[in-house]
Amino acid sequence: MDNRHLLSALSYFSVFFAPFLLPIIIYFVVTDSEVKHHAKWAFLSHCLPIAGFILTWLLGLNSIVNGGHMSQFIIPLILTGLAYLVVFIWNIVMGIKVLAR
């Protein structure tokens, strides 16, 4: 097992303990381009659910202010939860793939 593979996998597995912090630290500290590539993708995949979460809350706020149906808030909330689950599983799969090399 190589340090490159461990750091790359750790950036994906950081979804469990430090989703934003660890990939950024790895990206700026390590000089290896492969590790930087994986750290960048891990960071972007950690940001994706947060962007969906913010959009969902903005839609919910719009629904509350304009007197819309609660379904305008519930459906995006469910879709955001599913997107987070997919991204979470993707990070685990990518971490295992990197370790398997």
PDB file of C-alpha atoms in Angstrom:
ATOM      1  CA  MET A   1       0.000   0.000   0.000  1.00  0.00           C
ATOM      2  CA  ASP A   2       1.376   3.343  -1.100  1.00  0.00           C
ATOM      3  CA  ASN A   3       1.029   6.658   0.744  1.00  0.00           C
ATOM      4  CA  ARG A   4      -0.540   8.148  -2.392  1.00  0.00           C
ATOM      5  CA  HIS A   5      -3.342   5.610  -2.274  1.00  0.00           C
ATOM      6  CA  LEU A   6      -3.874   6.092   1.454  1.00  0.00           C
ATOM      7  CA  LEU A   7      -4.114   9.874   1.166  1.00  0.00           C
ATOM      8  CA  SER A   8      -6.407   9.642  -1.858  1.00  0.00           C
ATOM      9  CA  ALA A   9      -8.701   7.172  -0.104  1.00  0.00           C
ATOM     10  CA  LEU A  10      -8.614   9.221   3.092  1.00  0.00           C
ATOM     11  CA  SER A  11      -9.868  12.264   1.219  1.00  0.00           C
ATOM     12  CA  TYR A  12     -12.925  10.243   0.117  1.00  0.00           C
ATOM     13  CA  PHE A  13     -13.423   8.585   3.509  1.00  0.00           C
ATOM     14  CA  SER A  14     -13.313  11.989   5.183  1.00  0.00           C
ATOM     15  CA  VAL A  15     -17.050  12.136   4.524  1.00  0.00           C
ATOM     16  CA  PHE A  16     -17.287  10.337   7.882  1.00  0.00           C
ATOM     17  CA  PHE A  17     -15.318  12.788  10.019  1.00  0.00           C
ATOM     18  CA  ALA A  18     -14.103  15.971   8.241  1.00  0.00           C
ATOM     19  CA  PRO A  19     -15.898  16.405   4.916  1.00  0.00           C
ATOM     20  CA  PHE A  20     -14.515  19.778   3.878  1.00  0.00           C
ATOM     21  CA  LEU A  21     -11.401  20.256   5.909  1.00  0.00           C
ATOM     22  CA  LEU A  22      -9.377  17.150   5.103  1.00  0.00           C
ATOM     23  CA  PRO A  23      -9.649  17.211   1.276  1.00  0.00           C
ATOM     24  CA  ILE A  24      -8.653  20.888   1.241  1.00  0.00           C
ATOM     25  CA  ILE A  25      -5.659  20.245   3.498  1.00  0.00           C
ATOM     26  CA  ILE A  26      -4.577  17.270   1.387  1.00  0.00           C
ATOM     27  CA  TYR A  27      -5.015  19.281  -1.818  1.00  0.00           C
ATOM     28  CA  PHE A  28      -2.778  22.138  -0.681  1.00  0.00           C
ATOM     29  CA  VAL A  29      -0.164  20.142   1.247  1.00  0.00           C
ATOM     30  CA  VAL A  30       0.526  17.223  -1.096  1.00  0.00           C
ATOM     31  CA  THR A  31       2.464  17.758  -4.324  1.00  0.00           C
ATOM     32  CA  ASP A  32       1.470  14.527  -6.101  1.00  0.00           C
ATOM     33  CA  SER A  33      -0.964  15.236  -8.965  1.00  0.00           C
ATOM     34  CA  GLU A  34      -2.942  11.999  -8.522  1.00  0.00           C
ATOM     35  CA  VAL A  35      -3.585  12.719  -4.846  1.00  0.00           C
ATOM     36  CA  LYS A  36      -4.552  16.316  -5.703  1.00  0.00           C
ATOM     37  CA  HIS A  37      -6.992  15.000  -8.314  1.00  0.00           C
ATOM     38  CA  HIS A  38      -8.712  12.710  -5.815  1.00  0.00           C
ATOM     39  CA  ALA A  39      -8.734  15.384  -3.094  1.00  0.00           C
ATOM     40  CA  LYS A  40     -10.373  17.849  -5.498  1.00  0.00           C
ATOM     41  CA  TRP A  41     -13.094  15.381  -6.478  1.00  0.00           C
ATOM     42  CA  ALA A  42     -13.667  14.415  -2.863  1.00  0.00           C
ATOM     43  CA  PHE A  43     -14.065  18.073  -1.890  1.00  0.00           C
ATOM     44  CA  LEU A  44     -16.467  18.745  -4.760  1.00  0.00           C
ATOM     45  CA  SER A  45     -18.521  15.682  -3.890  1.00  0.00           C
ATOM     46  CA  HIS A  46     -18.723  16.878  -0.270  1.00  0.00           C
ATOM     47  CA  CYS A  47     -19.946  20.310  -1.450  1.00  0.00           C
ATOM     48  CA  LEU A  48     -22.675  18.976  -3.734  1.00  0.00           C
ATOM     49  CA  PRO A  49     -25.172  17.975  -1.004  1.00  0.00           C
ATOM     50  CA  ILE A  50     -24.619  21.263   0.822  1.00  0.00           C
ATOM     51  CA  ALA A  51     -25.504  23.212  -2.327  1.00  0.00           C
ATOM     52  CA  GLY A  52     -28.655  21.119  -2.707  1.00  0.00           C
ATOM     53  CA  PHE A  53     -29.500  21.653   0.950  1.00  0.00           C
ATOM     54  CA  ILE A  54     -29.191  25.441   0.602  1.00  0.00           C
ATOM     55  CA  LEU A  55     -31.324  25.414  -2.545  1.00  0.00           C
ATOM     56  CA  THR A  56     -33.948  23.287  -0.782  1.00  0.00           C
ATOM     57  CA  TRP A  57     -34.160  25.702   2.134  1.00  0.00           C
ATOM     58  CA  LEU A  58     -34.463  28.644  -0.246  1.00  0.00           C
ATOM     59  CA  LEU A  59     -37.340  26.883  -2.004  1.00  0.00           C
ATOM     60  CA  GLY A  60     -38.919  26.161   1.364  1.00  0.00           C
ATOM     61  CA  LEU A  61     -38.579  29.765   2.446  1.00  0.00           C
ATOM     62  CA  ASN A  62     -40.127  30.875  -0.844  1.00  0.00           C
ATOM     63  CA  SER A  63     -42.976  28.431  -0.266  1.00  0.00           C
ATOM     64  CA  ILE A  64     -43.616  29.763   3.237  1.00  0.00           C
ATOM     65  CA  VAL A  65     -43.464  33.433   2.214  1.00  0.00           C
ATOM     66  CA  ASN A  66     -45.696  33.014  -0.837  1.00  0.00           C
ATOM     67  CA  GLY A  67     -48.197  30.691   0.836  1.00  0.00           C
ATOM     68  CA  GLY A  68     -47.464  27.736  -1.414  1.00  0.00           C
ATOM     69  CA  HIS A  69     -48.015  24.079  -0.720  1.00  0.00           C
ATOM     70  CA  MET A  70     -45.705  22.232   1.598  1.00  0.00           C
ATOM     71  CA  SER A  71     -44.987  19.823  -1.283  1.00  0.00           C
ATOM     72  CA  GLN A  72     -42.890  22.592  -2.823  1.00  0.00           C
ATOM     73  CA  PHE A  73     -40.591  22.091   0.166  1.00  0.00           C
ATOM     74  CA  ILE A  74     -40.975  18.367   0.907  1.00  0.00           C
ATOM     75  CA  ILE A  75     -40.205  17.048  -2.583  1.00  0.00           C
ATOM     76  CA  PRO A  76     -36.908  18.970  -2.953  1.00  0.00           C
ATOM     77  CA  LEU A  77     -36.012  17.961   0.618  1.00  0.00           C
ATOM     78  CA  ILE A  78     -36.480  14.277  -0.245  1.00  0.00           C
ATOM     79  CA  LEU A  79     -34.494  14.688  -3.472  1.00  0.00           C
ATOM     80  CA  THR A  80     -31.699  16.414  -1.556  1.00  0.00           C
ATOM     81  CA  GLY A  81     -31.626  13.558   0.948  1.00  0.00           C
ATOM     82  CA  LEU A  82     -31.396  11.025  -1.875  1.00  0.00           C
ATOM     83  CA  ALA A  83     -28.619  13.029  -3.531  1.00  0.00           C
ATOM     84  CA  TYR A  84     -26.719  13.104  -0.238  1.00  0.00           C
ATOM     85  CA  LEU A  85     -27.102   9.324   0.092  1.00  0.00           C
ATOM     86  CA  VAL A  86     -25.818   8.778  -3.455  1.00  0.00           C
ATOM     87  CA  VAL A  87     -22.822  11.063  -2.876  1.00  0.00           C
ATOM     88  CA  PHE A  88     -22.098   9.360   0.460  1.00  0.00           C
ATOM     89  CA  ILE A  89     -22.091   5.914  -1.170  1.00  0.00           C
ATOM     90  CA  TRP A  90     -20.046   7.225  -4.110  1.00  0.00           C
ATOM     91  CA  ASN A  91     -17.366   8.492  -1.723  1.00  0.00           C
ATOM     92  CA  ILE A  92     -17.165   5.099  -0.020  1.00  0.00           C
ATOM     93  CA  VAL A  93     -16.953   3.284  -3.360  1.00  0.00           C
ATOM     94  CA  MET A  94     -14.261   5.635  -4.665  1.00  0.00           C
ATOM     95  CA  GLY A  95     -12.249   5.260  -1.462  1.00  0.00           C
ATOM     96  CA  ILE A  96     -12.377   1.475  -1.782  1.00  0.00           C
ATOM     97  CA  LYS A  97     -11.451   1.657  -5.481  1.00  0.00           C
ATOM     98  CA  VAL A  98      -8.418   3.795  -4.705  1.00  0.00           C
ATOM     99  CA  LEU A  99      -7.322   1.410  -1.959  1.00  0.00           C
ATOM    100  CA  ALA A 100      -7.801  -1.613  -4.238  1.00  0.00           C
ATOM    101  CA  ARG A 101      -5.257  -0.328  -6.770  1.00  0.00           C
TER     102      ARG A 101
END
